[in-house]
Short mmCIF file of C-alpha atoms in Angstrom, two decimals:
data_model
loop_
_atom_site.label_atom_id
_atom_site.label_comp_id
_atom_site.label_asym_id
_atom_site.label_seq_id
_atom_site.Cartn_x
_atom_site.Cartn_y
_atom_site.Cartn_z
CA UNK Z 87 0.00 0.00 0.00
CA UNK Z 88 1.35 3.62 -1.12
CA UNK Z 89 2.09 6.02 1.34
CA UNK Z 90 -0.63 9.18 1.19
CA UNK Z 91 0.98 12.65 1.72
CA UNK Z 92 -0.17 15.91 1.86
CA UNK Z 93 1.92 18.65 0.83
CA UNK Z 94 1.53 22.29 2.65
CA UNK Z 95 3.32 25.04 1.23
CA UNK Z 96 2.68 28.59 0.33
CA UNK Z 97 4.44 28.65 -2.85
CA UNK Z 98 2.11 26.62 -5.21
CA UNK Z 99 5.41 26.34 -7.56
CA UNK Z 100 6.98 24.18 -5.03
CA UNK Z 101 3.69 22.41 -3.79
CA UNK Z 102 3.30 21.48 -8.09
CA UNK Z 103 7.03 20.38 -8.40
CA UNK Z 104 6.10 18.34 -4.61
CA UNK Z 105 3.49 16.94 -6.37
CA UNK Z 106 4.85 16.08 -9.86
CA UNK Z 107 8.07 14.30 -8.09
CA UNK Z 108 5.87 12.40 -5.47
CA UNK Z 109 3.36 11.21 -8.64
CA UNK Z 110 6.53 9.68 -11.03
CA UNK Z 111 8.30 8.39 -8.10
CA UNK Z 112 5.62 5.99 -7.35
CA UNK Z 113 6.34 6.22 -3.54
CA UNK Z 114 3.43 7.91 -2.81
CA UNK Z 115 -0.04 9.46 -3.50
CA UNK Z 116 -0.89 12.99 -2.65
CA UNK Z 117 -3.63 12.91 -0.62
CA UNK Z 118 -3.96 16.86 -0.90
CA UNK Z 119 -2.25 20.21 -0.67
CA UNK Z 120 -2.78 23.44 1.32
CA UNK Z 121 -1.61 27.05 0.59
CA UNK Z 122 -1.31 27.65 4.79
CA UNK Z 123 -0.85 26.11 8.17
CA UNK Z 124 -4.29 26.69 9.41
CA UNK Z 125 -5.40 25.14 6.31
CA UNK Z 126 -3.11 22.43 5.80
CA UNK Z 127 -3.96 21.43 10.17
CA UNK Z 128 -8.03 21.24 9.10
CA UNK Z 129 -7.02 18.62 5.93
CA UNK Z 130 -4.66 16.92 7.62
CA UNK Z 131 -6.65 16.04 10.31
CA UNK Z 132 -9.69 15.15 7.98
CA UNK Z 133 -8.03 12.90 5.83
CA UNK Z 134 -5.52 11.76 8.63
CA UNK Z 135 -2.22 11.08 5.64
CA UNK Z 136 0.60 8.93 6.56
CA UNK Z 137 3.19 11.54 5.88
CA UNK Z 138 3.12 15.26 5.95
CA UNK Z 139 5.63 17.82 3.51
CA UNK Z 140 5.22 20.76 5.32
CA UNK Z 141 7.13 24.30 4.74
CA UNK Z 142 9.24 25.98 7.59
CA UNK Z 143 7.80 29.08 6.85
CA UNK Z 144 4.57 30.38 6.03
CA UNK Z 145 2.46 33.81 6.33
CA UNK Z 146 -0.66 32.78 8.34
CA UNK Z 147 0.73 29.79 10.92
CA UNK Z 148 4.67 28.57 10.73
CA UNK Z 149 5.51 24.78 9.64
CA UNK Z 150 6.73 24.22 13.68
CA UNK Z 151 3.43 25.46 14.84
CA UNK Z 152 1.44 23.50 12.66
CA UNK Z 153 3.29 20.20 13.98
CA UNK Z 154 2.90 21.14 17.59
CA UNK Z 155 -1.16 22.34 16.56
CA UNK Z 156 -2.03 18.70 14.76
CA UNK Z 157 0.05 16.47 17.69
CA UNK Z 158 -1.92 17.67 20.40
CA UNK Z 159 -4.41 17.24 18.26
CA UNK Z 160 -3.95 13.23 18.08
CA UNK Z 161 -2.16 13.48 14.92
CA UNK Z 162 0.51 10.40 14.72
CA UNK Z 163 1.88 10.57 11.09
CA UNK Z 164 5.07 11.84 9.83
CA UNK Z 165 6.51 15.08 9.18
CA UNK Z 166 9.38 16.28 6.72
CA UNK Z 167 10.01 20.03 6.29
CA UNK Z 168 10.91 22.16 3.34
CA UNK Z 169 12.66 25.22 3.71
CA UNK Z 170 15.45 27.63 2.46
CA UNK Z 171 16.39 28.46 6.29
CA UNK Z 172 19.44 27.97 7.10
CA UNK Z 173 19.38 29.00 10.99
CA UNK Z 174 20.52 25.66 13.10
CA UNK Z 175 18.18 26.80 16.33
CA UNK Z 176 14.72 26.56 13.75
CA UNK Z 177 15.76 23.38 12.58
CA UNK Z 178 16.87 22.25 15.58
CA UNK Z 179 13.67 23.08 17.05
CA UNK Z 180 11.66 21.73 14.03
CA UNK Z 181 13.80 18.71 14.72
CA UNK Z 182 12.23 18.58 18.37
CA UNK Z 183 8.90 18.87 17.47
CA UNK Z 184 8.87 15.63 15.67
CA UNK Z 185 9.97 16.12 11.72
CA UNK Z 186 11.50 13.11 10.69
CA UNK Z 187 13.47 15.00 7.99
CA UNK Z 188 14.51 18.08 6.40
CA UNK Z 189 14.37 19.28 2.46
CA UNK Z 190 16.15 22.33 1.39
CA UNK Z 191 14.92 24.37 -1.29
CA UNK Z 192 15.01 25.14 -4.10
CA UNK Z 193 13.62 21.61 -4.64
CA UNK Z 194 15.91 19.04 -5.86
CA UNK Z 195 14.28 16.04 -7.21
CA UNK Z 196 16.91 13.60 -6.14
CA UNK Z 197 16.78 14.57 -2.45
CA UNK Z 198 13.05 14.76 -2.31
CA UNK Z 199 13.03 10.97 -3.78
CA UNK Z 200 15.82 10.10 -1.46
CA UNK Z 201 14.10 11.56 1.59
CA UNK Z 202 10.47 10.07 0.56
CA UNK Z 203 12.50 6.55 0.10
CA UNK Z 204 13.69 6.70 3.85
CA UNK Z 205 10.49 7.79 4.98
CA UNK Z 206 8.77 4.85 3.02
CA UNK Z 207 10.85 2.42 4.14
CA UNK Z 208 10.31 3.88 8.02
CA UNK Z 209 6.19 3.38 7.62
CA UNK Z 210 6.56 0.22 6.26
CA UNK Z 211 8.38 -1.11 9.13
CA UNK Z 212 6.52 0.34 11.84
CA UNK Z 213 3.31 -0.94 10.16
CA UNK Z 214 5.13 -4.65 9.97
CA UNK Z 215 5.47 -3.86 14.02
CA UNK Z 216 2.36 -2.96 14.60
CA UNK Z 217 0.78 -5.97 12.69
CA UNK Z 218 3.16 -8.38 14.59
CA UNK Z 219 2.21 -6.81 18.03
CA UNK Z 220 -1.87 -7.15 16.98
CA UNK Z 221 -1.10 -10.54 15.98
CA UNK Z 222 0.82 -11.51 19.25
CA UNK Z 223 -1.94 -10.00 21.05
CA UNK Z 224 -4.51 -11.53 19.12
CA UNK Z 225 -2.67 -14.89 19.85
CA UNK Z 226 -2.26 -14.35 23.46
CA UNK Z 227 -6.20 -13.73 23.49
CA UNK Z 228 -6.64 -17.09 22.07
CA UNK Z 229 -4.41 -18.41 24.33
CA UNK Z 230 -5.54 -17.20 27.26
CA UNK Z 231 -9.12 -18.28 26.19
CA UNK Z 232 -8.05 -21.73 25.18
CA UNK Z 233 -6.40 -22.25 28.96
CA UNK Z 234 -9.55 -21.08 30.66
CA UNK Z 235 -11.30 -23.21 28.81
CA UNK Z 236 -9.38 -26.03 29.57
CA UNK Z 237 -9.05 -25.58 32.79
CA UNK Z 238 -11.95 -28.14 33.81
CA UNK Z 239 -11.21 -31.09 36.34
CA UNK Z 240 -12.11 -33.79 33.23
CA UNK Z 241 -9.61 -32.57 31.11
CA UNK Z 242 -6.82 -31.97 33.54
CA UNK Z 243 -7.25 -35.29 34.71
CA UNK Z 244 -7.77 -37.40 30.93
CA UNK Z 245 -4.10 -35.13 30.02
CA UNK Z 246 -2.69 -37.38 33.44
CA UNK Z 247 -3.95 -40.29 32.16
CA UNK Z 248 -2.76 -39.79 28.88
CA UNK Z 249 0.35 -39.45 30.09
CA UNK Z 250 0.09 -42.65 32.04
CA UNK Z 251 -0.96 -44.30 28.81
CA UNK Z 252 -4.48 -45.63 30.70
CA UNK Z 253 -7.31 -43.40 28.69
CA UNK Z 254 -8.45 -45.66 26.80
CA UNK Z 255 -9.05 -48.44 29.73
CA UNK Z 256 -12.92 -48.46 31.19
CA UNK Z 257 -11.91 -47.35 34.56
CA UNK Z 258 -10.45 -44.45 33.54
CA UNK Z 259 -13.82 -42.55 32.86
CA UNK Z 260 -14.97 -43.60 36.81
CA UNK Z 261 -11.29 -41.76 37.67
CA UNK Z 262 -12.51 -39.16 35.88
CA UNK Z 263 -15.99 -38.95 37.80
CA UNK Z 264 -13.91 -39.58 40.94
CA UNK Z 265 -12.12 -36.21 40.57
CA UNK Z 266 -14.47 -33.95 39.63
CA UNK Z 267 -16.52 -35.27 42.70
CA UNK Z 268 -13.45 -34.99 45.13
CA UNK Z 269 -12.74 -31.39 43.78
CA UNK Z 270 -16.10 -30.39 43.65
CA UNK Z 271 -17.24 -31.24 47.19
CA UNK Z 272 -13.35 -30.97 48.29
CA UNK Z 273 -12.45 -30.44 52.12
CA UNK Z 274 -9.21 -28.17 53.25
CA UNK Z 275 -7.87 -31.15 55.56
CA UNK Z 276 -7.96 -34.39 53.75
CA UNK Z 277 -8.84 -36.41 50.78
CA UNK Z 278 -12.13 -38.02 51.09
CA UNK Z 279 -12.41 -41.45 52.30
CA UNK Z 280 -12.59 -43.71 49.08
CA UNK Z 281 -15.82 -45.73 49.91
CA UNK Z 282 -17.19 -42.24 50.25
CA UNK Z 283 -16.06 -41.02 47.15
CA UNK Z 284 -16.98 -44.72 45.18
CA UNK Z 285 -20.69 -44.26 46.59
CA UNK Z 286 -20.63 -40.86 45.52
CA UNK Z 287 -19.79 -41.81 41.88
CA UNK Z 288 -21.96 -44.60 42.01
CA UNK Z 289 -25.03 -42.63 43.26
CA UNK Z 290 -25.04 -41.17 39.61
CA UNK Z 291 -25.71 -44.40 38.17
CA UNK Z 292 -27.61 -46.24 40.27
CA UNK Z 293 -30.67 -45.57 42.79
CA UNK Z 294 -31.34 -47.52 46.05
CA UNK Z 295 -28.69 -48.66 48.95
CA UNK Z 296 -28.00 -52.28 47.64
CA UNK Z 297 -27.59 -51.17 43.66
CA UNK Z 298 -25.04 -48.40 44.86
CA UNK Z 299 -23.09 -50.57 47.10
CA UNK Z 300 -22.64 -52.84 44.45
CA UNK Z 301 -21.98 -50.79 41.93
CA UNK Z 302 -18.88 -49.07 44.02
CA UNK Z 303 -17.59 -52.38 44.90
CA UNK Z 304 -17.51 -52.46 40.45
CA UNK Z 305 -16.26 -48.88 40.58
CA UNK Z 306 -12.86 -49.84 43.08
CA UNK Z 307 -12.09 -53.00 40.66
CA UNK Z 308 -12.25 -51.01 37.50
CA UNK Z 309 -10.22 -48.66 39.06
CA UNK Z 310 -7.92 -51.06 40.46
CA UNK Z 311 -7.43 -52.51 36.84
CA UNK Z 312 -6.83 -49.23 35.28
CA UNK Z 313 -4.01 -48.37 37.90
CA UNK Z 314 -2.53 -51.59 37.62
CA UNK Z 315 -1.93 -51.37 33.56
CA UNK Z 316 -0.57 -47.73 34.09
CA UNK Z 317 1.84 -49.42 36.63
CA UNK Z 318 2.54 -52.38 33.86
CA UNK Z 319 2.80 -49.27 31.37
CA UNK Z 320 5.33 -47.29 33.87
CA UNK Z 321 7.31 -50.36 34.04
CA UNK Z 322 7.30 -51.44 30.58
CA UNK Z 323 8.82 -47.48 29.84
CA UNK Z 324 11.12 -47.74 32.63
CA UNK Z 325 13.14 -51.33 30.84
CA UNK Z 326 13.32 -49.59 27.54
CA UNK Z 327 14.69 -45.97 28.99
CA UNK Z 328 15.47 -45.63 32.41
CA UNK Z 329 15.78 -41.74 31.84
CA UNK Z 330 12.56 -41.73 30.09
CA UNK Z 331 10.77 -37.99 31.67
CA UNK Z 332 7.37 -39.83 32.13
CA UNK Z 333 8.83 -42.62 34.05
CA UNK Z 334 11.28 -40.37 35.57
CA UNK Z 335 8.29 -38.31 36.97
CA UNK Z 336 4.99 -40.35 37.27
CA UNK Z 337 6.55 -44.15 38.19
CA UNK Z 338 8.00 -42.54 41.98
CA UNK Z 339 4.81 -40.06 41.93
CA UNK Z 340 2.19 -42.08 41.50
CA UNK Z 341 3.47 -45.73 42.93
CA UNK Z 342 5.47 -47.03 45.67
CA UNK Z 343 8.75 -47.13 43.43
CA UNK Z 344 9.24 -50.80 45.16
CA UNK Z 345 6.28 -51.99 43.24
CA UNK Z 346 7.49 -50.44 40.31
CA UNK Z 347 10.96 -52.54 40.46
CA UNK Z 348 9.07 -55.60 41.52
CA UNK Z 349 7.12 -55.35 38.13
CA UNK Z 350 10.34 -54.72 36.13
CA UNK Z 351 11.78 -57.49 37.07
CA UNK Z 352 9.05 -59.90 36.55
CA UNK Z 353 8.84 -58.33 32.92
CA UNK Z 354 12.38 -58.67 32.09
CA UNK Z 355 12.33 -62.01 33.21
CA UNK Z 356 9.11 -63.08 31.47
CA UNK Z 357 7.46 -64.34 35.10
CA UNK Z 358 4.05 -64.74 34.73
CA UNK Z 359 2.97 -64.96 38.61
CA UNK Z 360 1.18 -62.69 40.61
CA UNK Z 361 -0.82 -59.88 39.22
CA UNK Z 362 1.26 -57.35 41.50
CA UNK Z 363 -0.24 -54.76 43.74
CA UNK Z 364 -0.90 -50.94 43.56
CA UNK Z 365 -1.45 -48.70 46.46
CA UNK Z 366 -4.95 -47.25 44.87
CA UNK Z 367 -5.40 -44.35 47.72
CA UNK Z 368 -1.56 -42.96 47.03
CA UNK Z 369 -2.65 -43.19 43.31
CA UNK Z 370 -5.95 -41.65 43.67
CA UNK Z 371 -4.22 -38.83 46.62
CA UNK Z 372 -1.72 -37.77 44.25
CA UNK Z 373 -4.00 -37.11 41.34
CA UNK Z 374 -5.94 -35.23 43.17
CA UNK Z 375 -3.33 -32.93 44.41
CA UNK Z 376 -1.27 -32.43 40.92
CA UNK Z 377 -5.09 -31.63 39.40
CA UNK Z 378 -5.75 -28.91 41.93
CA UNK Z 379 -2.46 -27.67 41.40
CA UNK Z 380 -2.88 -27.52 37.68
CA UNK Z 381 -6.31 -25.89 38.04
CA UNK Z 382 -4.97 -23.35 40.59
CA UNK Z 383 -1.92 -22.21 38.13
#
């Protein structure tokens, strides 16, 4: 996209040669042209240009007065100024005010281009900036939408058990269950007793006393199941690559490590004997605590 400009300048010799320069160049579009400062401030702020060729010196308002006029005025687009002036304090001072650069007449074609070039190349980047920032932020939106909305116990707790490798197993939907009633109705002192929290699940299911007990009694062995094959799944990781991060983290986290080794070693020598054991409440405990911690950061 083309910068727009708008030229001010008293002399409407210079503010055609301005134009004619600005036109072949292909840098720009003139966006319009004003004989005055008071003038030029109304346009300017009207059709808001990206770049503004304003002269030093002019009979109704001055070029720095102008500036000063349209940036307290909200106007954020650049300035270069034209003018025969020599004196170092009025360019310094138009420097000050916020010009970007400074033309000297009598107009020379191969300065103007130079200057417009620099100026171009300025916008361009600044506008790259600015689209990179409103992307970022736009992302960051997203992001920070996406996290809220993940944030529930369910899917907190299927990403553990995911981890574990046991999502897919039948007992890991009453896990599931287990922790959003544990968090849900959680206490500041302890986990909730298990046959509690088994009863609970199962009253969601089933109605009457005898249905519900039996149906937690099915609860604890699916459970029990599930735990065991992310134990067998812990173990399996921890033959292949001792160093492995998920064994290194979730086999002494979420087992007594000496059930861990105990399973190792019946897989690496191919023993086929007991099932093994898991400690269900540390299992269960632990969950519960790395969930709330998740939710909570």
């Amino acid at each position: 996209m083309a910068l727009s400009i708008m030229i001010v300048d008293d002399d409407v010799v210079c503010r055609s040669m301005l134009q004619d320069i600005i036109e072949e160049c292909g840098i720009g579009k003139v966006a319009g042209a004003a004989e005055g400062g008071l003038e030029g401030a109304r346009l300017i702020l009207k059709s808001k240009p990206d770049v503004v060729l304003i002269d030093l010196l002019m009979p109704d308002q001055d070029g720095i007065e102008t500036i000063s006029q349209l940036k307290n005025s909200g106007y954020i687009g650049k300035f270069i100024m034209i003018s025969q002036i020599e004196n170092k304090d009025m360019v310094g001072e138009a420097y000050q005010k916020g010009i970007e650069f400074f033309i000297h007449k009598p107009i020379n074609r191969v300065e103007v281009e130079h200057v417009l070039s620099k100026v171009n190349e300025q916008w361009k980047y600044e506008r790259y900036v600015a689209e990179i920032k409103q992307s970022l932020a736009k992302l960051d939106i997203v992001e920070r939408l996406s996290v809220r909305k993940e944030r529930t116990v369910s899917d907190v707790v299927k990403t553990i058990l995911m981890d574990l490798g046991i999502i897919g197993e039948i007992g890991s939907k009453d896990i599931v269950a287990l922790m959003e009633q544990a968090i849900e109705h959680r206490q500041e002192t302890s986990f909730p007793p298990l046959k509690e929290l088994y009863e609970s699940v199962a009253h969601a299911y089933k109605q009457g006393q005898k249905d519900i007990e039996k149906e937690s009694k099915a609860i604890e062995q699916r459970i029990r199941r599930t735990i065991m094959a992310a134990l067998n799944n812990m173990a399996s990781i921890g033959l292949t690559d001792y160093s492995n991060p998920k064994f290194e983290y979730y086999a002494p986290l979420y087992f007594d490590f000496q059930d861990v080794r105990l399973k190792m070693k019946a897989m690496d020598e191919d023993l086929h004997a007991e099932k093994g054991k898991v400690n269900i409440k540390k299992f269960l405990q632990v969950c519960y605590m790395e969930t709330l911690e998740k939710l909570n950061s």
